[in-house]
XYZ file of C-alpha atoms in Angstrom:
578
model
C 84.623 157.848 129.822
C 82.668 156.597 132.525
C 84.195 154.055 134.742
C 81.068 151.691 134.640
C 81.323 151.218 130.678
C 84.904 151.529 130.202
C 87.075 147.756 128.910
C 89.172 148.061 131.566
C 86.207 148.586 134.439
C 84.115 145.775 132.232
C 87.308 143.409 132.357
C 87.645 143.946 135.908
C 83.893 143.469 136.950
C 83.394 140.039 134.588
C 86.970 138.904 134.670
C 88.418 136.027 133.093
C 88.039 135.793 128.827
C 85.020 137.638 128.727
C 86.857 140.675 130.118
C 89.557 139.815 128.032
C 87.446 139.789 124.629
C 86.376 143.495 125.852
C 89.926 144.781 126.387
C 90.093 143.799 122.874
C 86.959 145.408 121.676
C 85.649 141.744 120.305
C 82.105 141.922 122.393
C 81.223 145.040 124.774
C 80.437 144.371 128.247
C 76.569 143.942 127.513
C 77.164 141.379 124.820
C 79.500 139.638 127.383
C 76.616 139.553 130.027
C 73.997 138.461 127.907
C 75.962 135.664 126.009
C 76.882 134.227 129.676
C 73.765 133.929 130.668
C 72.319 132.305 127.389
C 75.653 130.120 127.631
C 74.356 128.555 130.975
C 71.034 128.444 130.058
C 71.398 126.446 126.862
C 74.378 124.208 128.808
C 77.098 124.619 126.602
C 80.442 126.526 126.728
C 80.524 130.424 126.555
C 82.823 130.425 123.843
C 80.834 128.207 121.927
C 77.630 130.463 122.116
C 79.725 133.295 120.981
C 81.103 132.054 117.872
C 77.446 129.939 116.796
C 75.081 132.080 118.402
C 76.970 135.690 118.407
C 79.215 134.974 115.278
C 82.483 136.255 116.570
C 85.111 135.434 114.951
C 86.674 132.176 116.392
C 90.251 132.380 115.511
C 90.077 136.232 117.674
C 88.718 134.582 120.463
C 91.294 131.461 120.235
C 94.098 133.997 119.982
C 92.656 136.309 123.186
C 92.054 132.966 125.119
C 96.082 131.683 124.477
C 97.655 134.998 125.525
C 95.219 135.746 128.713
C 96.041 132.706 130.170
C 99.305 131.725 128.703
C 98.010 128.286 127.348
C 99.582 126.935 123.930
C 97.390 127.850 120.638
C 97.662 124.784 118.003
C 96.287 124.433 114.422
C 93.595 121.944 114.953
C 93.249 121.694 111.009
C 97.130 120.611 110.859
C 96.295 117.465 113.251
C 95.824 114.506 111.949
C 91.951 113.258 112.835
C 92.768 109.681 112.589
C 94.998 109.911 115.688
C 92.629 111.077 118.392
C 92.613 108.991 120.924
C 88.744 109.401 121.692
C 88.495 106.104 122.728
C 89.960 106.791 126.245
C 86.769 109.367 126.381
C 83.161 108.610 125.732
C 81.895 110.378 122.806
C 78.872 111.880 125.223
C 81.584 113.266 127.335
C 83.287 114.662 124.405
C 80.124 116.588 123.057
C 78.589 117.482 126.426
C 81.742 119.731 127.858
C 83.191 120.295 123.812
C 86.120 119.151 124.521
C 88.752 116.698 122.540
C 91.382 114.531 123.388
C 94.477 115.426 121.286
C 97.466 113.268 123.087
C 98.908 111.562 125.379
C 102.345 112.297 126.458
C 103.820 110.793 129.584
C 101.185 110.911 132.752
C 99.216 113.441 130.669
C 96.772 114.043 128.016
C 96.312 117.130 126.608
C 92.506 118.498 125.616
C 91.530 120.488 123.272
C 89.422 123.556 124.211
C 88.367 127.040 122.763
C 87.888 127.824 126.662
C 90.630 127.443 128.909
C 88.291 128.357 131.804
C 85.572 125.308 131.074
C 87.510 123.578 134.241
C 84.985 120.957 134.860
C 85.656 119.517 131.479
C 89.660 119.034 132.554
C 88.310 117.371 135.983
C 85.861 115.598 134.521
C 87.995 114.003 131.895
C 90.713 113.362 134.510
C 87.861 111.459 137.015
C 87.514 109.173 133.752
C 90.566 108.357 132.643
C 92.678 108.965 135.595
C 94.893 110.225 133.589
C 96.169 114.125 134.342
C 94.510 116.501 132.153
C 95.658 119.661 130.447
C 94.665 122.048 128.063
C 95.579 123.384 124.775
C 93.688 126.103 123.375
C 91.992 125.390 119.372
C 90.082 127.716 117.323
C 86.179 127.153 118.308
C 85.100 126.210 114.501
C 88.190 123.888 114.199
C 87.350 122.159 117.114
C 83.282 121.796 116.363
C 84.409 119.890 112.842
C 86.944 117.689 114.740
C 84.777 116.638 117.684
C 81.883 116.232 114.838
C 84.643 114.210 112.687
C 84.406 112.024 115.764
C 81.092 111.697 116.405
C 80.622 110.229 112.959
C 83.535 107.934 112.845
C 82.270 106.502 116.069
C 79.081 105.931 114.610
C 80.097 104.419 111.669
C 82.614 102.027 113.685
C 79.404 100.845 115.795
C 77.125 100.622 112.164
C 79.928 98.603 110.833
C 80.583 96.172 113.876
C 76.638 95.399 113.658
C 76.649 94.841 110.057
C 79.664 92.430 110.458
C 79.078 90.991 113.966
C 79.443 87.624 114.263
C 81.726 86.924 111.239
C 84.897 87.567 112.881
C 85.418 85.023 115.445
C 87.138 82.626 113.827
C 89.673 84.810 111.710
C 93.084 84.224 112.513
C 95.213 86.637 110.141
C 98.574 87.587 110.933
C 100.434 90.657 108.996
C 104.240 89.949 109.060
C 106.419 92.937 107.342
C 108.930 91.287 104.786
C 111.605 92.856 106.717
C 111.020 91.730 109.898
C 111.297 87.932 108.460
C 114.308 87.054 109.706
C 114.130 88.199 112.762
C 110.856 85.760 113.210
C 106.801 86.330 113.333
C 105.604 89.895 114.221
C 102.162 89.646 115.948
C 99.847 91.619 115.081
C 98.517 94.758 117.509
C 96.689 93.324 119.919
C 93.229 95.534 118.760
C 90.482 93.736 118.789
C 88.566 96.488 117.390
C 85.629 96.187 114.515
C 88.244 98.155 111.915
C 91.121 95.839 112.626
C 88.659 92.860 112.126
C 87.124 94.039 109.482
C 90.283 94.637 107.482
C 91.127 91.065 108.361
C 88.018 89.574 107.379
C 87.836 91.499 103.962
C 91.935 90.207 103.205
C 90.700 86.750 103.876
C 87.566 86.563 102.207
C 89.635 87.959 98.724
C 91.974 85.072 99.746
C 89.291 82.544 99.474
C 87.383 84.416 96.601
C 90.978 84.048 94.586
C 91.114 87.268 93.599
C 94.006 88.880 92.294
C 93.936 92.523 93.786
C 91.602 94.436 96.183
C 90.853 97.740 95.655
C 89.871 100.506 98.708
C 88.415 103.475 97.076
C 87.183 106.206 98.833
C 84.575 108.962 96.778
C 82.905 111.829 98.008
C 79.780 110.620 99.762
C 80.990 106.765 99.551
C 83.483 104.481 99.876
C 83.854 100.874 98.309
C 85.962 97.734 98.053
C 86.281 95.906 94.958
C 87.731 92.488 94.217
C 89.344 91.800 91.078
C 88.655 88.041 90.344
C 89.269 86.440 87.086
C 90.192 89.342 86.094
C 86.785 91.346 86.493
C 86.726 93.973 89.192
C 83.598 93.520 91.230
C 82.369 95.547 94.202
C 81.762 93.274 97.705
C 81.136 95.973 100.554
C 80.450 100.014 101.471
C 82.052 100.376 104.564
C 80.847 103.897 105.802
C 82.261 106.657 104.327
C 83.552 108.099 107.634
C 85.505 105.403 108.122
C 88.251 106.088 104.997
C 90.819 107.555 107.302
C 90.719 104.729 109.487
C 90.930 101.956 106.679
C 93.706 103.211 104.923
C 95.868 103.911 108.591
C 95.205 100.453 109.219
C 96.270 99.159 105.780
C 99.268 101.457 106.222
C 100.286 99.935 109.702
C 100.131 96.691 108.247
C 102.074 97.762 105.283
C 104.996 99.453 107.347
C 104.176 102.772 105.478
C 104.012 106.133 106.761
C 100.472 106.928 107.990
C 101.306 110.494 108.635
C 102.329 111.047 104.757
C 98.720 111.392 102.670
C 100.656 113.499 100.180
C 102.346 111.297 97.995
C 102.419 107.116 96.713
C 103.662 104.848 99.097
C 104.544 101.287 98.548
C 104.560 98.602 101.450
C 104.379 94.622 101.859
C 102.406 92.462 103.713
C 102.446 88.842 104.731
C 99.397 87.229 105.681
C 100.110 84.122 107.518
C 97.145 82.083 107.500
C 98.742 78.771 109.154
C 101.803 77.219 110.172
C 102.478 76.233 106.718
C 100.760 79.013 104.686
C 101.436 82.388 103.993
C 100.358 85.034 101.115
C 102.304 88.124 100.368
C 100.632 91.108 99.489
C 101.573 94.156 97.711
C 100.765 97.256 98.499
C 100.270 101.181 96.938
C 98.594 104.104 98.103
C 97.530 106.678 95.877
C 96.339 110.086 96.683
C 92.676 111.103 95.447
C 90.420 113.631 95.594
C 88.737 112.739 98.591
C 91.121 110.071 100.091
C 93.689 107.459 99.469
C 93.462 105.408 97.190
C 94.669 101.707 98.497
C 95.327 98.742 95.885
C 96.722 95.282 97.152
C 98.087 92.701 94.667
C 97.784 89.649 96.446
C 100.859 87.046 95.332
C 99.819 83.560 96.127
C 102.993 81.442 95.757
C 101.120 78.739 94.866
C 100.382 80.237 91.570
C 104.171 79.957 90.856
C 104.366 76.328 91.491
C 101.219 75.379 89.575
C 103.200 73.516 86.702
C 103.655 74.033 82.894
C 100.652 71.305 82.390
C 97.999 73.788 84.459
C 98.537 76.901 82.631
C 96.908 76.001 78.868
C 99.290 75.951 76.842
C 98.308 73.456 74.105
C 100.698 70.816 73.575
C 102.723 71.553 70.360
C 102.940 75.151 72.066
C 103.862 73.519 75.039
C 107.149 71.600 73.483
C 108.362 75.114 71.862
C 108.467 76.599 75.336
C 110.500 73.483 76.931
C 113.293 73.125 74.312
C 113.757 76.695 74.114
C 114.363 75.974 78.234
C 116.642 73.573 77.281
C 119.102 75.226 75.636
C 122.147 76.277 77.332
C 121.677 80.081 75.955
C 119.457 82.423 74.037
C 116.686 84.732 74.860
C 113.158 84.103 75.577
C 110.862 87.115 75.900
C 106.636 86.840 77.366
C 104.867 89.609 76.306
C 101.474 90.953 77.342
C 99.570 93.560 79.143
C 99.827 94.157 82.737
C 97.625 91.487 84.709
C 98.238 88.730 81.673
C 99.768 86.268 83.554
C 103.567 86.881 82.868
C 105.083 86.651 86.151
C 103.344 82.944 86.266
C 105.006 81.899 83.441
C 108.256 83.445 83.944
C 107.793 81.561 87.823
C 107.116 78.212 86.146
C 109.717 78.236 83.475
C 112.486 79.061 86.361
C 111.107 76.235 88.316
C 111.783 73.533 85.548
C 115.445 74.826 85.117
C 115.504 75.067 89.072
C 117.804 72.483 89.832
C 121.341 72.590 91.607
C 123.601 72.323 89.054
C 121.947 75.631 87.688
C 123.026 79.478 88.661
C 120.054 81.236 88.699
C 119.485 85.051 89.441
C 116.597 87.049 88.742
C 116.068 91.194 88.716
C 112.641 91.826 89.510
C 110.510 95.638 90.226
C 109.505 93.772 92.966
C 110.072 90.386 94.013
C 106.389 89.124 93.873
C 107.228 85.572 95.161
C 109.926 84.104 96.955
C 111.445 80.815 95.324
C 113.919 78.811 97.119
C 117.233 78.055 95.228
C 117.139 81.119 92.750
C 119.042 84.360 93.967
C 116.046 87.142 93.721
C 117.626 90.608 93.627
C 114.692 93.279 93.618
C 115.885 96.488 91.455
C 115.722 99.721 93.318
C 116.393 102.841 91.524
C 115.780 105.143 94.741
C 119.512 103.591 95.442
C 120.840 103.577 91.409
C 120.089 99.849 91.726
C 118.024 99.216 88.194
C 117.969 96.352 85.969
C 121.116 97.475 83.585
C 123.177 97.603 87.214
C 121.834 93.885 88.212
C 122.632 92.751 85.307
C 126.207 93.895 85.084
C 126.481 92.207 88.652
C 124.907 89.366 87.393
C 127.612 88.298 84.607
C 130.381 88.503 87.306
C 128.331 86.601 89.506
C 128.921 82.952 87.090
C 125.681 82.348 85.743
C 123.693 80.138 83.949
C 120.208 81.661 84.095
C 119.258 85.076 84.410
C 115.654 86.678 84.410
C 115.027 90.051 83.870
C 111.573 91.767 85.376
C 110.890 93.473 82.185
C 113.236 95.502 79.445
C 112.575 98.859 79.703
C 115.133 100.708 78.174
C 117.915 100.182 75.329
C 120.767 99.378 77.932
C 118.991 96.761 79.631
C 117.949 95.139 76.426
C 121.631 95.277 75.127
C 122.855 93.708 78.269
C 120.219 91.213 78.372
C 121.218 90.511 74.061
C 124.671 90.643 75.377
C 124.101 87.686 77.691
C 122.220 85.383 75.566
C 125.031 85.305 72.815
C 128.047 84.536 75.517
C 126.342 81.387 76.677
C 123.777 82.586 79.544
C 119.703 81.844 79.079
C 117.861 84.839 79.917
C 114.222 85.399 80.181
C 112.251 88.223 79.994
C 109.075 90.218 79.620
C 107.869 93.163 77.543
C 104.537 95.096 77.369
C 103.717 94.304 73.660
C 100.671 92.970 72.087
C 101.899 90.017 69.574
C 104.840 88.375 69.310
C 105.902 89.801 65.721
C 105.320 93.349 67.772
C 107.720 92.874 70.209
C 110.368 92.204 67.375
C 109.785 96.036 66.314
C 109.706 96.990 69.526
C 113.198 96.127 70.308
C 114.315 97.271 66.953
C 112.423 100.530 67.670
C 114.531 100.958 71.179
C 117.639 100.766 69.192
C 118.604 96.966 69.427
C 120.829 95.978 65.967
C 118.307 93.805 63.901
C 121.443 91.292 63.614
C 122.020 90.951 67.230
C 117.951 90.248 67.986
C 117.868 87.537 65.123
C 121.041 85.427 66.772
C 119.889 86.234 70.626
C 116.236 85.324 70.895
C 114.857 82.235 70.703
C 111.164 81.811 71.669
C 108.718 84.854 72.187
C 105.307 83.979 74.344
C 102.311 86.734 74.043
C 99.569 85.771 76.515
C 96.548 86.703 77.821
C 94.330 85.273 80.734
C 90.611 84.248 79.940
C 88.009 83.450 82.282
C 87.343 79.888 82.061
C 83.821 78.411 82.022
C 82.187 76.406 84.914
C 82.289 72.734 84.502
C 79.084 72.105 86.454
C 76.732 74.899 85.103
C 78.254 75.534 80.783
C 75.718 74.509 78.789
C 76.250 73.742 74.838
C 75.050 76.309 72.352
C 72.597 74.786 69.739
C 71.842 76.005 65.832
C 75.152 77.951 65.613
C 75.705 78.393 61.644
C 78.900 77.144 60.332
C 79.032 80.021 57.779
C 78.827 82.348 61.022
C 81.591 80.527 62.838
C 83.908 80.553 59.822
C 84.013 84.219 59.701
C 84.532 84.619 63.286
C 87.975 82.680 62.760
C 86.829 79.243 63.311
C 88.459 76.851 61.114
C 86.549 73.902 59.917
C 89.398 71.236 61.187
C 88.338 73.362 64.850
C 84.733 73.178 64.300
C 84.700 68.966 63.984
C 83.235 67.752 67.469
C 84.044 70.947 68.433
C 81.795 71.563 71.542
C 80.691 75.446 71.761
C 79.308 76.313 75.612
C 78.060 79.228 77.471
C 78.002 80.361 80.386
C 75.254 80.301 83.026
C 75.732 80.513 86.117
C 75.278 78.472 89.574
C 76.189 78.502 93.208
C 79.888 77.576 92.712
C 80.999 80.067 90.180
C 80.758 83.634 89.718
C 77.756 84.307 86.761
C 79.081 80.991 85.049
C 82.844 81.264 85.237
C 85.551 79.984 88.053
C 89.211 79.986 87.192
C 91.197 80.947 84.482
C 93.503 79.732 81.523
C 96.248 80.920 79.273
C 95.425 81.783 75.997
C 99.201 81.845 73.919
C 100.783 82.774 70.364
C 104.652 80.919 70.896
C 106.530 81.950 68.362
C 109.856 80.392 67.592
C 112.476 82.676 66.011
C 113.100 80.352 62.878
C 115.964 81.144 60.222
C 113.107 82.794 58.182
C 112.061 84.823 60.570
C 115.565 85.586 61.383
C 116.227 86.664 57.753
C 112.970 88.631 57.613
C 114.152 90.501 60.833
C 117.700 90.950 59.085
C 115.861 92.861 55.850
C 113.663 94.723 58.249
C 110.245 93.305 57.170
C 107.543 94.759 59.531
C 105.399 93.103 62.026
C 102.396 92.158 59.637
C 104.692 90.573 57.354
C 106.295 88.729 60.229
C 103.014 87.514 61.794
C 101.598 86.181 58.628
C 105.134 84.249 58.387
C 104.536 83.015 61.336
C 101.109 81.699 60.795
C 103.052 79.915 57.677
C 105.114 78.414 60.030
C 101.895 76.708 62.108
C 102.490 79.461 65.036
C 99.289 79.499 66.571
C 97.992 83.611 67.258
C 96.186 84.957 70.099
C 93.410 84.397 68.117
C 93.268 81.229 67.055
C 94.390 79.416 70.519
C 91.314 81.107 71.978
C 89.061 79.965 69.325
C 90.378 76.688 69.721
C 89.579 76.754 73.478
C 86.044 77.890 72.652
C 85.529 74.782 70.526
C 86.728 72.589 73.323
C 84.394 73.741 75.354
C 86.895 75.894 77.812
C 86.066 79.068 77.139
C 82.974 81.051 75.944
C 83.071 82.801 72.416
C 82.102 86.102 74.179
C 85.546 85.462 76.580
C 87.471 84.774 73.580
C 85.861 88.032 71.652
C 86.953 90.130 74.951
C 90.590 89.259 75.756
C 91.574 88.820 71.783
C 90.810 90.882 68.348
C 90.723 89.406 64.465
């Protein structure tokens, strides 16, 4: 072969990679040539022409590059893109030499390159930084995405500090990790940048908008956050969609999670400490998508638990059942509901009457939603075999008096929980049932003894939260026909000066509604009832018993709420059925 065309006379004439690429039969010696020269004209990296221009396969040349000059090859597809540190580095830098920051370690911080040779991007980075520089070779492709990846994200941060500018200034929002509590405050990072203030900003405004969880949902060409507020999820903002990795790090700083695990659901806390004297506790999931994670926060205002039995709409009659059955030294009483129904509250504002300090009072809750001073909060963790059976076996040797259980599950919490009401404790509890005479053949349908449920529980509560109207905008509906009201449920005792309003819709509400109300069926466990539980009647039969007995259902306390004027009839026809 002759000397002039041979790899090894080609390697030693251009040197460097390109000779090493011929020794390995990726380019000849012409193709070598010619690419440098095209390389310099255009003004971009060699190996860079090559793969776009030539189409040689990157992950060769990455490979060739790593053992010719003994620099360390790395997955750039395994590193996590929300971790670059390309704010040390102007993004023009960045795209002129193509070249990434990956790390800093020490007095150093390592580049990424497909070209170990591209030695003015090393010096040039050090000059900026003054910082050390040193390279790590990345496959050519990889590295293109990444430094495009960054290029975006930069943008977007810029589009989304202009489209919020100005609004930040006065936000003062701490995060404070529940765990960190006792060892005082934890400041937040001191990052002043548009992310961490926009985070911040969109935490406070839900604060002020009361809503009840915020929602950061990422899609594949968008990404949105959603407020739920009286219970109706509605989008506010559509941050850029470039932006999604950096949202949900943030959130997951705050949250103490781990930001490197995308894999799985995580759960976290937050505190926001808005002043001295007042702080909202947030909690926190992730959830893997498609194209992202998924991020819901259930914000847990402690005010809400402190809001007093007059403030949550029970009507009055209703409102006597629940107090004596509080008043009794034992026996069960069980709220019932879907999730988001207003439970919690209740459960909260029932423990806060009996909240006194001649009263024991320990609670098992999946979590602890809101701290209350003077009951003993123990949240369940089965991770650790802690779950609601084991609290409440701890519970009964811990000399109680009142004991509230997050929810019954299972058949061995509910037989503890029985077990406790009949030797002299009052527990309260929740289930996920529709109507009270439901929850009766639930428990019998998780294996409780029908005698034991007759003698244990007392009171059952199912709720549901409607969207009350706007004082300042309602306006009363005209020509309604009784005949048409009457078969909607109305009664004609409800319809006398009833007062039937709808919603319309002004500057202080949201499209004619602001707030929101119970809407109950309280249901005392009578001796009929009792007996009718004992022969194993079924649920229809009870709740038609009940309405007998003058037990209001779902249905009827909203009705009566629309004809007070509290609620529309289109609220009442959405959270309850005939």
């Amino acid at each position: 072969m002759n000397q002039a065309t041979s790899p090894t006379a080609s390697k030693a004439r251009l040197g460097g990679l390109a000779g090493r690429l011929i020794m390995d039969g990726l380019i000849t010696a012409d193709q070598a040539m010619e690419a440098q020269k095209e390389a310099t004209a255009a003004r971009i990296p060699f190996v860079q022409h090559l793969v776009e221009a030539k189409g040689i396969d990157s992950a060769k040349i990455a490979a060739a590059a790593s053992s010719e000059f003994g620099v360390p090859l790395m997955d750039l597809r395994a590193f996590d893109n929300t971790q670059f540190p390309e704010d040390l580095v102007d993004i023009k830098l960045i795209q002129r030499h193509h070249a990434l920051p990956l790390f800093k370690r020490g007095k150093r911080l390592f580049i990424a390159l497909a070209d170990p040779t591209n030695l003015q991007a090393l010096d040039e980075i050090k000059f900026h930084t003054g910082i050390n520089t040193e390279a790590i070779i990345v496959d050519q492709k990889a590295l293109s995405a990444a430094i495009s990846h960054a290029t975006e994200t930069k943008d977007a941060i810029e589009q989304l500090g202009d489209l919020e500018s100005g609004q930040f200034e006065d936000l003062e929002v701490e995060a404070i990790d529940e765990n960190d509590r006792a060892d005082g405050d934890l400041n937040m990072e001191a990052d002043d940048t548009p992310i961490v203030r926009f985070v911040n900003k969109v935490l406070l405004d839900a604060i002020k908008a009361g809503a009840s969880d915020i929602h950061f949902e990422p899609y594949e060409h968008t990404y949105r956050v959603r407020f739920r507020a009286d219970g109706i999820l509605k989008e506010v903002v559509q941050p850029p969609k470039a932006l999604a990795p950096r949202l949900a790090a943030r959130l997951k700083v705050m949250s103490r999670m781990d930001i490197s695990e995308r894999r799985v659901p995580q759960d976290g806390r937050i505190q926001m400490r808005l002043s001295k004297t007042r702080a909202i506790d947030m909690r926190v999931n992730t959830l893997p998508t498609l194209f992202g994670e998924k991020i819901v926060l259930r914000i847990l205002d402690p005010t809400s638990a402190t809001l007093g039995i007059d403030a949550l709409g029970y009507e009055p009659h209703q409102k006597k059942l629940f107090t004596d059955a509080l008043d009794k030294p034992q026996g069960m009483i069980l709220v019932t509901g879907p999730t988001g129904s207003g439970k919690t509250v209740s459960l909260y504002t029932g423990l806060n009457i009996l909240n006194t300090p001649e009263r024991n009072i320990s609670t098992a809750e999946d979590p602890v939603e809101i701290n209350l001073d003077g009951i003993n909060q123990v949240p369940v963790n089965p991770k650790v075999g802690l779950n609601f059976a084991d609290a409440l076996r701890s519970f009964l040797r811990q000399d109680p008096d009142v004991i509230m259980v997050g929810e019954i599950r299972d058949l061995e919490t509910a037989e503890i929980s029985i077990k406790a009401a009949q030797t002299g404790h009052l527990v309260l509890s929740t289930l996920h049932t529709n109507s009270a005479a439901e929850t009766i053949t639930r428990l019998l349908n998780m294996g409780v003894p029908a005698f034991n449920l007759a003698t244990a529980v007392t009171l059952i509560i199912a709720q549901r939260l409607a969207r009350r109207l706007c004082s300042k905008c309602a306006e009363p509906i005209d020509e309604l026909p009784e005949e048409s009201l009457l078969e909607l449920g109305f009664t004609k005792e409800m319809l006398k000066g009833a007062t039937i309003k709808k919603a319309v819709g002004c500057e202080s509400c949201n499209h004619g509604y602001k707030g929101r109300t119970g809407i109950y069926e309280v249901v005392q466990i009578t001796q009929t009832i009792a007996r009718m539980i004992l022969e194993g009647k079924n649920s229809m039969e009870i709740a038609d018993e009940a309405r007998k007995e003058g037990f209001h259902s779902l249905r009827t306390s909203a009705l009566r709420k629309v004809s007070q004027g509290l609620i529309s009839l289109e609220e009442a026809n959405r959270v309850t059925v005939d």
